[in-house]
Amino acid sequence: MTDLTVNICGTDLKNPVIAASGTFGFGREFSEYFSLSRLGGISSKGLTLNRREGNTGIRIYETTGGLLNSIGLQNPGIDEFIENELPFMEQQGTVIMANVGGNTIDEYIKAVDKLNETNIDIIELNISCPNVKKGGMAFGIKAETAYKVVSEVRQICKKPLIVKLSPNAEDIVHMAESCVKAGADGLSLVNTFSGMAIDIKSRKPIFDNIIAGLSGPGIKPIALRMVYQVSKAVDVPILGIGGIMDYKDVVEFIMVGAWAIQVGSGNFKNPKVTLDIIEGLKEFMIEEGIKSLEEIRGII
Amino acid sequence: MTDLTVNICGTDLKNPVIAASGTFGFGREFSEYFSLSRLGGISSKGLTLNRREGNTGIRIYETTGGLLNSIGLQNPGIDEFIENELPFMEQQGTVIMANVGGNTIDEYIKAVDKLNETNIDIIELNISCPNVKKGGMAFGIKAETAYKVVSEVRQICKKPLIVKLSPNAEDIVHMAESCVKAGADGLSLVNTFSGMAIDIKSRKPIFDNIIAGLSGPGIKPIALRMVYQVSKAVDVPILGIGGIMDYKDVVEFIMVGAWAIQVGSGNFKNPKVTLDIIEGLKEFMIEEGIKSLEEIRGII
Amino acid sequence: MKEGYREVIVYSNKQIASNIYEMKVVSDKDELRFEGKSGQFYMVRGWESLDPYLSRPISICNIEEDRLTFLYEVRGKGTHLISTLESGHSLEILGPLGNGFNINIKGNIALVSGGIGIAPMIYLAKSLHANVDFYCGFRNEIYYIDEIEENVENIFISTEDDSKGYNGFITEILKPEQYDVIFTCGPLPMMKRVVEMCKGKVRVYASMESRIACGIGACLGCTIETKSGIKRICKEGPVFYGEEVLFND
Amino acid sequence: MKEGYREVIVYSNKQIASNIYEMKVVSDKDELRFEGKSGQFYMVRGWESLDPYLSRPISICNIEEDRLTFLYEVRGKGTHLISTLESGHSLEILGPLGNGFNINIKGNIALVSGGIGIAPMIYLAKSLHANVDFYCGFRNEIYYIDEIEENVENIFISTEDDSKGYNGFITEILKPEQYDVIFTCGPLPMMKRVVEMCKGKVRVYASMESRIACGIGACLGCTIETKSGIKRICKEGPVFYGEEVLFND
Ligand SMILES: Cc1cc2nc3c(=O)[nH]c(=O)nc-3n(C[C@H](O)[C@H](O)[C@H](O)COP(=O)(O)OP(=O)(O)OC[C@H]3O[C@@H](n4cnc5c(N)ncnc54)[C@H](O)[C@@H]3O)c2cc1C
Ligand SMILES: Cc1cc2nc3c(=O)[nH]c(=O)nc-3n(C[C@H](O)[C@H](O)[C@H](O)COP(=O)(O)OP(=O)(O)OC[C@H]3O[C@@H](n4cnc5c(N)ncnc54)[C@H](O)[C@@H]3O)c2cc1C
Ligand SMILES: Cc1cc2nc3c(=O)[nH]c(=O)nc-3n(C[C@H](O)[C@H](O)[C@H](O)COP(=O)(O)O)c2cc1C
Ligand SMILES: Cc1cc2nc3c(=O)[nH]c(=O)nc-3n(C[C@H](O)[C@H](O)[C@H](O)COP(=O)(O)O)c2cc1C
Ligand code: FES
Ligand code: FES
């Protein structure tokens, strides 16, 4: 028997394939293409205490091997999420992670407090969104700042708390250690890399916000390295993210220490990519005689 | 008249297109394809005081939108360089930058001291090579460490001193400022990003050294962002590097503040890519009525 | 459940004007027919590699039985690659996506297109059961007019270089008051002008463009601002009620 | 000055065994002929995109007048893309690169190949003016033997599944002492074995493989260790004096 399950912070996942925040909405659009119950889990679009309109101007720009985005955390706000989106998500038969962003510690706390009262399985604290001016970014760069927000949220958070790290952190290992010390039950990494692009004809930045977030297969080698380093340093479950396109990428992430993984930009190339990945992973494990993910987790 | 020249630290370059260190050898191989006199300059393969054999195992691994390398600073050492390679380079009619790496401050100093006595135009201090264990890396991460090596080298260096920054630096802007404070006459950025890859069949890292350096068009948006941020913070000439494949990329780098640029992995796709870039840049400037690079430098 | 990307076969793919191509695709499986309303689009991927990373949105230009037609302009890498696909080759498409035009509208209708904005108009003209006039502006070369002729009453053409029809912009010869509804697709300035001309007089429906990533409404990358908030081109659109759209410059 | 990448046209590209293809290319410019010695290679790029990023090294399998032949195995993305190129299509090649075999050697010569290592042997056999025996090992399916027949005295075949010739590895039937020089190309373990067998008895020249980036000797990415130091496959090689090579496992 090949066992794809994995337990993340007390929650059982059918398989290690989670849809990454911001690339999967609240699952609605994808549920038209396949049953979401097949997924290990879904991380919701980044939520903030209050509704956000997101950024103006161009929001998506293709680059070699990936894309820059500047969505700017457009979301309906926690209340509307709980009212309109969560009931739908709860019916899908998969693990639900609420991805939470914020501009201030207070905002994080108020948002998490509201989520405490729901059936959400896991809270994923996004301290890394690079798109909001003076926003999430500030918390994701310096370990000390991250420590502060994570430990304050930890105090009131009744759910398993996963902190999502930014690859722009000064020292990813130190950052990871600080978040764990502050009470994170798990870590997910990486979020997007700060990047930019210029329209050379108009002589202006492509994005109104100038700087945007880079994702996609082009960043995979860096993300993999970060997961490797972090997994050697901490003892909590790690969700690997960054440029995952197929099952082979997943195996790489697991071998460097990820417990599960998230697929982001891959969903844009093919809305059913997560299913292909799950199938491919299963076949690979059978071929290689791998009975459970633990066997290969962190063997590098 | 369209003027492509640029003066970097007192040295006139015909045009802003420099071949990046480690991707162009000492120019010999490329001189079989075109006259090197057409280039703005050449940065030599990374040189160390003593000869180095480089790393064992796989040295090059293709990734989406780029490649990982783990050459490990294979080079003949400064003396042999001066004796066998420099005379050739001097005949090519282009600006010569000697890229210098090292494991200790002492090594850097001894190497630079020897180069002081040559006709080299500029020294490019590589504090960022991620391939040498306990090597260049250490200096390129923390601004304080970089400050120390740069200021010591500065004291004995009789040539214009450009410091090449690592994108793995904790805080690229602070790093840049520290290097300038320590006496750097210019900065080049970026070197390769620390990354890795796994052979999932053998369950081993691709590289003997585990971690390797990522380059190529996939990293361009991040490199561009770093050049943008650094150019806003310091007043010395900046050489932009990272994923440059065509003249449009060059224009982007110049618009965010680069004085000149270096082409690295692009040379692998096409050994004559630098010529295409120079031609393309000239045509673009004519079409857009740009008389000199200064007109567009840093306009973002 | 909707299908994901499906493989289709190039039946023909030919250049019909400079940079303008018409590609017809057929299904590789007999049972499968193409669905879709005029104004809807497909995500098209005609390459195996990850560069370009994203698929390209192309409108339904026509559906005839088992044949789907795309009319497209080569603008960059993606459309160039599509233009190199030869008969018999396969490509992947996802769709139909988006809302499409409301074709149940009656009365006097004008279709106003600029350049490659003509693409969705062909199928729209065919789908409408009303009196339709067609206004199409081109920069210089005109194309694809024959394909629409039999489904419309009058055709008005403009070119910017006086090579055919009216010399100038198509909006200069459009008489909004003659129509009950106007459908438009083309460059943003043109659509903006049409909406302005018709304000308070004639209902306008405009097919908007934006950079598309997922194409299915999940990433919020393709949004435009409207009077009733941020809307997704690929889901609530691409067709919007003109007066709703906030045309920013 | 050497030419950079040049555009050539696919004359034919056909599958000749499972995963094995033969492609012939011709020059688009009449004046240009193909140069190159056996054992040299070209960097081949049959796609416009940046994924795959690097071109792929393929040996000269044959040169006939204005026609250059590549024999290649589809291993991954790059060779797969090359296999999809149809007659008339263009691709870019850079070369010839590397040192090539020394074809001025006289005496009794054996060529020993394993699998797709047969590729450079075709042109080598044609170029040599000596008594040549050809030993070729295959896993199961054998291919391309006819192409070499007229240029060699004897052909010895082995397969690992007993489907043709000797059942086992080709090195098991090679008699080194019968030859003055042996040229070999194939999987590393095979070449290593050949060198071991011949040590102190027969000179062996082996065509080595490594991951190639620049292909012209600049990046130091393709090195192997030899008794006289680190050497570049693409410049000092791919052909090395066997006893010089440090075969690491
Ligand atoms: C719903 C919808 C339907 C469409 N239907 C058709 C159709 O039927 N026929 C057709 O020819 N085209 C259509 N388009 C436009 C088409 O999708 C783009 O031209 C195509 O994606 C460009 O891809 P490319 O790789 O060729 O160009 P790129 O290399 O991606 O870009 C070329 C140039 O165009 C600019 N550009 C690219 N995308 C956009 C954009 N969305 N908005 C503004 N500028 C852009 C780039 O900045 C660049 O300067 C449609 C677009 C949408 C959103
Ligand atoms: C000088 C030289 C001459 C060659 N001549 C021929 C020839 O005539 N015919 C022919 O079929 N092949 C030849 N090869 C091999 C050929 O270049 C590779 O098979 C090809 O580059 C693989 O590319 P790909 O994109 O298909 O596979 P990839 O997707 O790059 O790789 C497929 C698999 O092969 C492995 N791999 C890729 N490259 C290498 C390598 N260099 N060494 C070991 N493993 C590797 C990868 O790790 C992967 O597992 C030659 C190689 C060299 C260096
Ligand atoms: C369009 C887009 C929107 C995103 N929005 C969020 C978000 O709201 N919250 C978050 O934590 N990460 C967000 N991300 C980051 C992804 O969840 C993921 O961490 C990142 O894209 C790297 O993975 P990938 O390379 O697989 O895309 C977003 C990414 C993209 C491309
Ligand atoms: C094979 C290889 C070898 C390199 N060797 C050196 C080196 O010796 N010294 C150095 O400063 N940078 C070295 N670099 C880094 C490049 O000079 C350049 O900074 C980096 O590749 C990013 O640019 P690119 O994306 O254009 O390649 C090397 C890069 C590659 C790919
Ligand atoms: S393209 Fe993703 S929401 Fe429209
Ligand atoms: S591939 Fe660059 S030196 Fe051989």
Tab-separated table of C-alpha atoms in Angstrom, chain D:
chain	number	residue	atom	x	y	z
D	1	MET	CA	36.560	34.288	-37.569
D	2	LYS	CA	34.281	31.397	-36.835
D	3	GLU	CA	30.617	31.647	-37.568
D	4	GLY	CA	28.237	31.792	-34.649
D	5	TYR	CA	24.953	29.930	-34.678
D	6	ARG	CA	23.767	29.378	-38.205
D	7	GLU	CA	20.349	28.494	-39.445
D	8	VAL	CA	19.995	25.188	-41.211
D	9	ILE	CA	17.021	23.400	-42.685
D	10	VAL	CA	15.740	19.984	-41.755
D	11	TYR	CA	16.039	17.772	-44.794
D	12	SER	CA	14.689	14.705	-43.030
D	13	ASN	CA	14.093	13.666	-39.449
D	14	LYS	CA	12.875	10.173	-38.859
D	15	GLN	CA	12.585	7.658	-36.121
D	16	ILE	CA	14.747	4.603	-36.827
D	17	ALA	CA	14.308	2.690	-33.579
D	18	SER	CA	12.456	3.309	-30.352
D	19	ASN	CA	13.636	6.710	-29.131
D	20	ILE	CA	16.328	6.836	-31.795
D	21	TYR	CA	16.144	9.394	-34.587
D	22	GLU	CA	18.191	10.314	-37.597
D	23	MET	CA	18.077	13.918	-38.730
D	24	LYS	CA	19.717	15.282	-41.836
D	25	VAL	CA	20.068	19.001	-42.212
D	26	VAL	CA	21.059	21.125	-45.172
D	27	SER	CA	22.338	24.626	-45.368
D	28	ASP	CA	20.003	27.400	-46.388
D	29	LYS	CA	22.848	29.110	-48.183
D	30	ASP	CA	24.295	27.260	-51.111
D	31	GLU	CA	27.867	28.351	-50.599
D	32	LEU	CA	28.005	27.026	-47.089
D	33	ARG	CA	29.083	23.477	-46.619
D	34	PHE	CA	29.410	21.641	-43.374
D	35	GLU	CA	32.761	21.239	-41.818
D	36	GLY	CA	33.889	18.935	-39.132
D	37	LYS	CA	35.820	15.840	-38.269
D	38	SER	CA	34.419	12.696	-36.784
D	39	GLY	CA	34.203	13.017	-33.027
D	40	GLN	CA	33.399	16.706	-33.235
D	41	PHE	CA	29.948	17.938	-32.372
D	42	TYR	CA	27.490	20.726	-32.933
D	43	MET	CA	25.379	22.592	-30.410
D	44	VAL	CA	21.808	22.169	-31.639
D	45	ARG	CA	18.897	24.455	-30.888
D	46	GLY	CA	15.557	23.587	-32.411
D	47	TRP	CA	13.305	25.917	-30.454
D	48	GLU	CA	12.815	29.636	-30.107
D	49	SER	CA	11.994	29.777	-26.442
D	50	LEU	CA	14.276	30.026	-23.416
D	51	ASP	CA	13.015	26.713	-22.086
D	52	PRO	CA	15.127	24.598	-22.541
D	53	TYR	CA	17.671	27.296	-21.887
D	54	LEU	CA	20.743	25.546	-23.242
D	55	SER	CA	21.347	24.092	-26.685
D	56	ARG	CA	22.131	20.371	-26.919
D	57	PRO	CA	25.426	18.863	-28.071
D	58	ILE	CA	25.082	16.263	-30.818
D	59	SER	CA	27.970	14.555	-32.588
D	60	ILE	CA	28.581	14.608	-36.273
D	61	CYS	CA	27.226	11.287	-37.446
D	62	ASN	CA	27.959	11.899	-41.068
D	63	ILE	CA	28.732	14.631	-43.550
D	64	GLU	CA	27.898	14.046	-47.181
D	65	GLU	CA	28.507	16.965	-49.487
D	66	ASP	CA	26.072	19.573	-48.269
D	67	ARG	CA	24.274	17.329	-45.837
D	68	LEU	CA	24.980	16.885	-42.142
D	69	THR	CA	23.548	13.899	-40.289
D	70	PHE	CA	22.789	13.657	-36.596
D	71	LEU	CA	21.864	10.395	-34.950
D	72	TYR	CA	20.306	10.948	-31.589
D	73	GLU	CA	18.408	9.392	-28.768
D	74	VAL	CA	15.449	11.167	-27.220
D	75	ARG	CA	16.348	11.416	-23.548
D	76	GLY	CA	14.585	14.502	-22.274
D	77	LYS	CA	13.031	17.800	-23.239
D	78	GLY	CA	15.691	19.022	-25.623
D	79	THR	CA	16.089	15.910	-27.726
D	80	HIS	CA	12.320	15.465	-27.692
D	81	LEU	CA	11.884	18.927	-29.181
D	82	ILE	CA	14.502	18.183	-31.805
D	83	SER	CA	12.606	15.020	-32.707
D	84	THR	CA	9.475	17.056	-33.468
D	85	LEU	CA	11.175	19.143	-36.156
D	86	GLU	CA	9.753	18.380	-39.553
D	87	SER	CA	11.338	18.594	-42.988
D	88	GLY	CA	11.626	22.149	-44.128
D	89	HIS	CA	11.799	23.555	-40.646
D	90	SER	CA	14.796	25.506	-39.563
D	91	LEU	CA	17.000	25.088	-36.557
D	92	GLU	CA	20.189	26.667	-35.311
D	93	ILE	CA	23.508	24.946	-34.931
D	94	LEU	CA	26.933	26.017	-33.698
D	95	GLY	CA	30.032	24.138	-34.677
D	96	PRO	CA	31.890	22.023	-35.367
D	97	LEU	CA	33.205	21.996	-31.816
D	98	GLY	CA	35.662	19.897	-29.859
D	99	ASN	CA	38.786	18.072	-30.951
D	100	GLY	CA	37.496	15.020	-32.809
D	101	PHE	CA	39.210	11.699	-33.392
D	102	ASN	CA	42.657	11.456	-34.865
D	103	ILE	CA	41.924	9.850	-38.207
D	104	ASN	CA	45.500	9.647	-39.430
D	105	ILE	CA	46.158	6.571	-37.381
D	106	LYS	CA	47.124	3.449	-39.306
D	107	GLY	CA	47.080	-0.235	-38.480
D	108	ASN	CA	44.343	-2.441	-37.095
D	109	ILE	CA	41.649	-0.407	-35.478
D	110	ALA	CA	38.585	-1.340	-33.477
D	111	LEU	CA	35.642	0.964	-32.934
D	112	VAL	CA	33.668	0.055	-29.830
D	113	SER	CA	30.310	1.652	-29.233
D	114	GLY	CA	27.476	1.202	-26.814
D	115	GLY	CA	23.958	2.342	-27.641
D	116	ILE	CA	23.744	5.801	-29.130
D	117	GLY	CA	27.534	5.953	-28.853
D	118	ILE	CA	27.361	4.569	-32.367
D	119	ALA	CA	26.600	8.079	-33.632
D	120	PRO	CA	30.142	9.405	-34.124
D	121	MET	CA	31.388	5.992	-35.260
D	122	ILE	CA	29.705	6.199	-38.630
D	123	TYR	CA	31.703	9.177	-39.788
D	124	LEU	CA	34.794	7.883	-38.036
D	125	ALA	CA	34.678	4.592	-39.926
D	126	LYS	CA	34.273	6.527	-43.165
D	127	SER	CA	37.149	8.856	-42.357
D	128	LEU	CA	39.699	6.270	-41.309
D	129	HIS	CA	41.994	4.744	-43.881
D	130	ALA	CA	42.883	1.574	-42.066
D	131	ASN	CA	41.566	-1.891	-41.258
D	132	VAL	CA	38.590	-1.264	-39.073
D	133	ASP	CA	36.514	-3.702	-37.043
D	134	PHE	CA	33.349	-2.429	-35.486
D	135	TYR	CA	32.021	-3.659	-32.157
D	136	CYS	CA	28.645	-2.334	-31.180
D	137	GLY	CA	26.626	-3.177	-28.130
D	138	PHE	CA	22.925	-2.523	-27.775
D	139	ARG	CA	20.500	-3.129	-24.995
D	140	ASN	CA	17.923	-4.823	-27.230
D	141	GLU	CA	17.017	-3.124	-30.476
D	142	ILE	CA	19.885	-2.707	-32.925
D	143	TYR	CA	20.031	0.145	-35.404
D	144	TYR	CA	22.088	1.895	-38.020
D	145	ILE	CA	24.419	-0.996	-38.669
D	146	ASP	CA	23.867	-0.777	-42.427
D	147	GLU	CA	25.282	2.722	-42.493
D	148	ILE	CA	28.667	1.575	-41.334
D	149	GLU	CA	28.998	-1.749	-43.138
D	150	GLU	CA	30.799	-0.644	-46.263
D	151	ASN	CA	33.495	1.145	-44.286
D	152	VAL	CA	34.517	-1.648	-41.945
D	153	GLU	CA	35.868	-5.157	-42.257
D	154	ASN	CA	33.931	-6.945	-39.555
D	155	ILE	CA	30.968	-6.068	-37.433
D	156	PHE	CA	30.438	-7.615	-34.015
D	157	ILE	CA	27.120	-7.080	-32.344
D	158	SER	CA	25.941	-7.741	-28.852
D	159	THR	CA	22.580	-7.297	-27.198
D	160	GLU	CA	21.701	-7.644	-23.568
D	161	ASP	CA	18.491	-9.532	-24.248
D	162	ASP	CA	19.900	-12.049	-26.714
D	163	SER	CA	17.855	-10.612	-29.554
D	164	LYS	CA	20.811	-10.386	-31.936
D	165	GLY	CA	24.502	-11.270	-31.923
D	166	TYR	CA	26.338	-12.027	-28.749
D	167	ASN	CA	24.220	-12.140	-25.620
D	168	GLY	CA	25.834	-9.791	-23.117
D	169	PHE	CA	28.080	-6.760	-23.097
D	170	ILE	CA	30.153	-5.867	-26.114
D	171	THR	CA	33.304	-5.714	-23.993
D	172	GLU	CA	32.966	-9.440	-23.427
D	173	ILE	CA	33.737	-10.212	-27.062
D	174	LEU	CA	36.289	-7.519	-27.708
D	175	LYS	CA	39.817	-8.881	-28.214
D	176	PRO	CA	42.061	-5.890	-27.553
D	177	GLU	CA	45.299	-7.621	-28.460
D	178	GLN	CA	44.181	-7.872	-32.094
D	179	TYR	CA	44.317	-4.114	-32.504
D	180	ASP	CA	46.764	-1.273	-32.555
D	181	VAL	CA	44.251	1.370	-31.553
D	182	ILE	CA	40.722	1.373	-30.192
D	183	PHE	CA	38.218	4.203	-30.439
D	184	THR	CA	35.264	4.018	-28.114
D	185	CYS	CA	32.069	5.912	-27.436
D	186	GLY	CA	29.217	4.875	-25.208
D	187	PRO	CA	28.106	4.688	-21.596
D	188	LEU	CA	30.777	5.533	-19.048
D	189	PRO	CA	30.980	2.021	-17.518
D	190	MET	CA	31.557	0.542	-20.944
D	191	MET	CA	34.311	2.967	-21.835
D	192	LYS	CA	35.896	2.472	-18.464
D	193	ARG	CA	35.935	-1.282	-19.033
D	194	VAL	CA	37.445	-0.896	-22.489
D	195	VAL	CA	40.232	1.263	-21.089
D	196	GLU	CA	40.894	-1.238	-18.314
D	197	MET	CA	41.014	-4.158	-20.752
D	198	CYS	CA	43.463	-2.342	-22.966
D	199	LYS	CA	45.692	-0.920	-20.287
D	200	GLY	CA	49.342	-1.247	-21.241
D	201	LYS	CA	48.368	-3.172	-24.358
D	202	VAL	CA	46.434	-1.054	-26.790
D	203	ARG	CA	45.956	2.682	-27.095
D	204	VAL	CA	42.355	3.682	-26.483
D	205	TYR	CA	40.682	6.944	-27.411
D	206	ALA	CA	37.369	7.560	-25.697
D	207	SER	CA	34.743	10.148	-26.544
D	208	MET	CA	33.534	11.459	-23.212
D	209	GLU	CA	30.233	13.026	-22.211
D	210	SER	CA	29.377	15.739	-19.756
D	211	ARG	CA	26.813	18.454	-19.316
D	212	ILE	CA	27.604	21.205	-21.777
D	213	ALA	CA	26.656	24.847	-21.300
D	214	CYS	CA	28.685	27.129	-23.570
D	215	GLY	CA	30.147	24.384	-25.763
D	216	ILE	CA	33.141	26.526	-26.674
D	217	GLY	CA	35.378	26.186	-23.640
D	218	ALA	CA	34.490	29.313	-21.708
D	219	CYS	CA	32.412	28.230	-18.729
D	220	LEU	CA	34.406	25.292	-17.347
D	221	GLY	CA	31.136	23.478	-16.805
D	222	CYS	CA	31.937	20.337	-18.775
D	223	THR	CA	35.189	19.282	-17.215
D	224	ILE	CA	36.513	15.830	-16.444
D	225	GLU	CA	39.479	14.862	-14.379
D	226	THR	CA	42.497	13.486	-16.177
D	227	LYS	CA	45.972	12.543	-15.069
D	228	SER	CA	47.211	15.832	-16.442
D	229	GLY	CA	44.552	17.913	-14.710
D	230	ILE	CA	41.044	19.163	-15.323
D	231	LYS	CA	40.060	19.169	-18.995
D	232	ARG	CA	37.096	20.551	-20.852
D	233	ILE	CA	35.043	17.998	-22.757
D	234	CYS	CA	33.979	20.622	-25.255
D	235	LYS	CA	37.453	21.953	-26.004
D	236	GLU	CA	40.280	19.534	-25.160
D	237	GLY	CA	37.744	16.747	-25.738
D	238	PRO	CA	35.357	15.113	-26.244
D	239	VAL	CA	38.000	12.610	-27.361
D	240	PHE	CA	40.614	11.764	-24.747
D	241	TYR	CA	43.418	9.296	-24.503
D	242	GLY	CA	41.789	6.611	-22.404
D	243	GLU	CA	44.550	6.045	-19.887
D	244	GLU	CA	44.593	9.749	-19.149
D	245	VAL	CA	40.975	9.801	-17.995
D	246	LEU	CA	40.236	9.341	-14.308
D	247	PHE	CA	37.016	7.387	-14.430
D	248	ASN	CA	35.287	8.270	-11.170
D	249	ASP	CA	32.226	6.386	-10.112
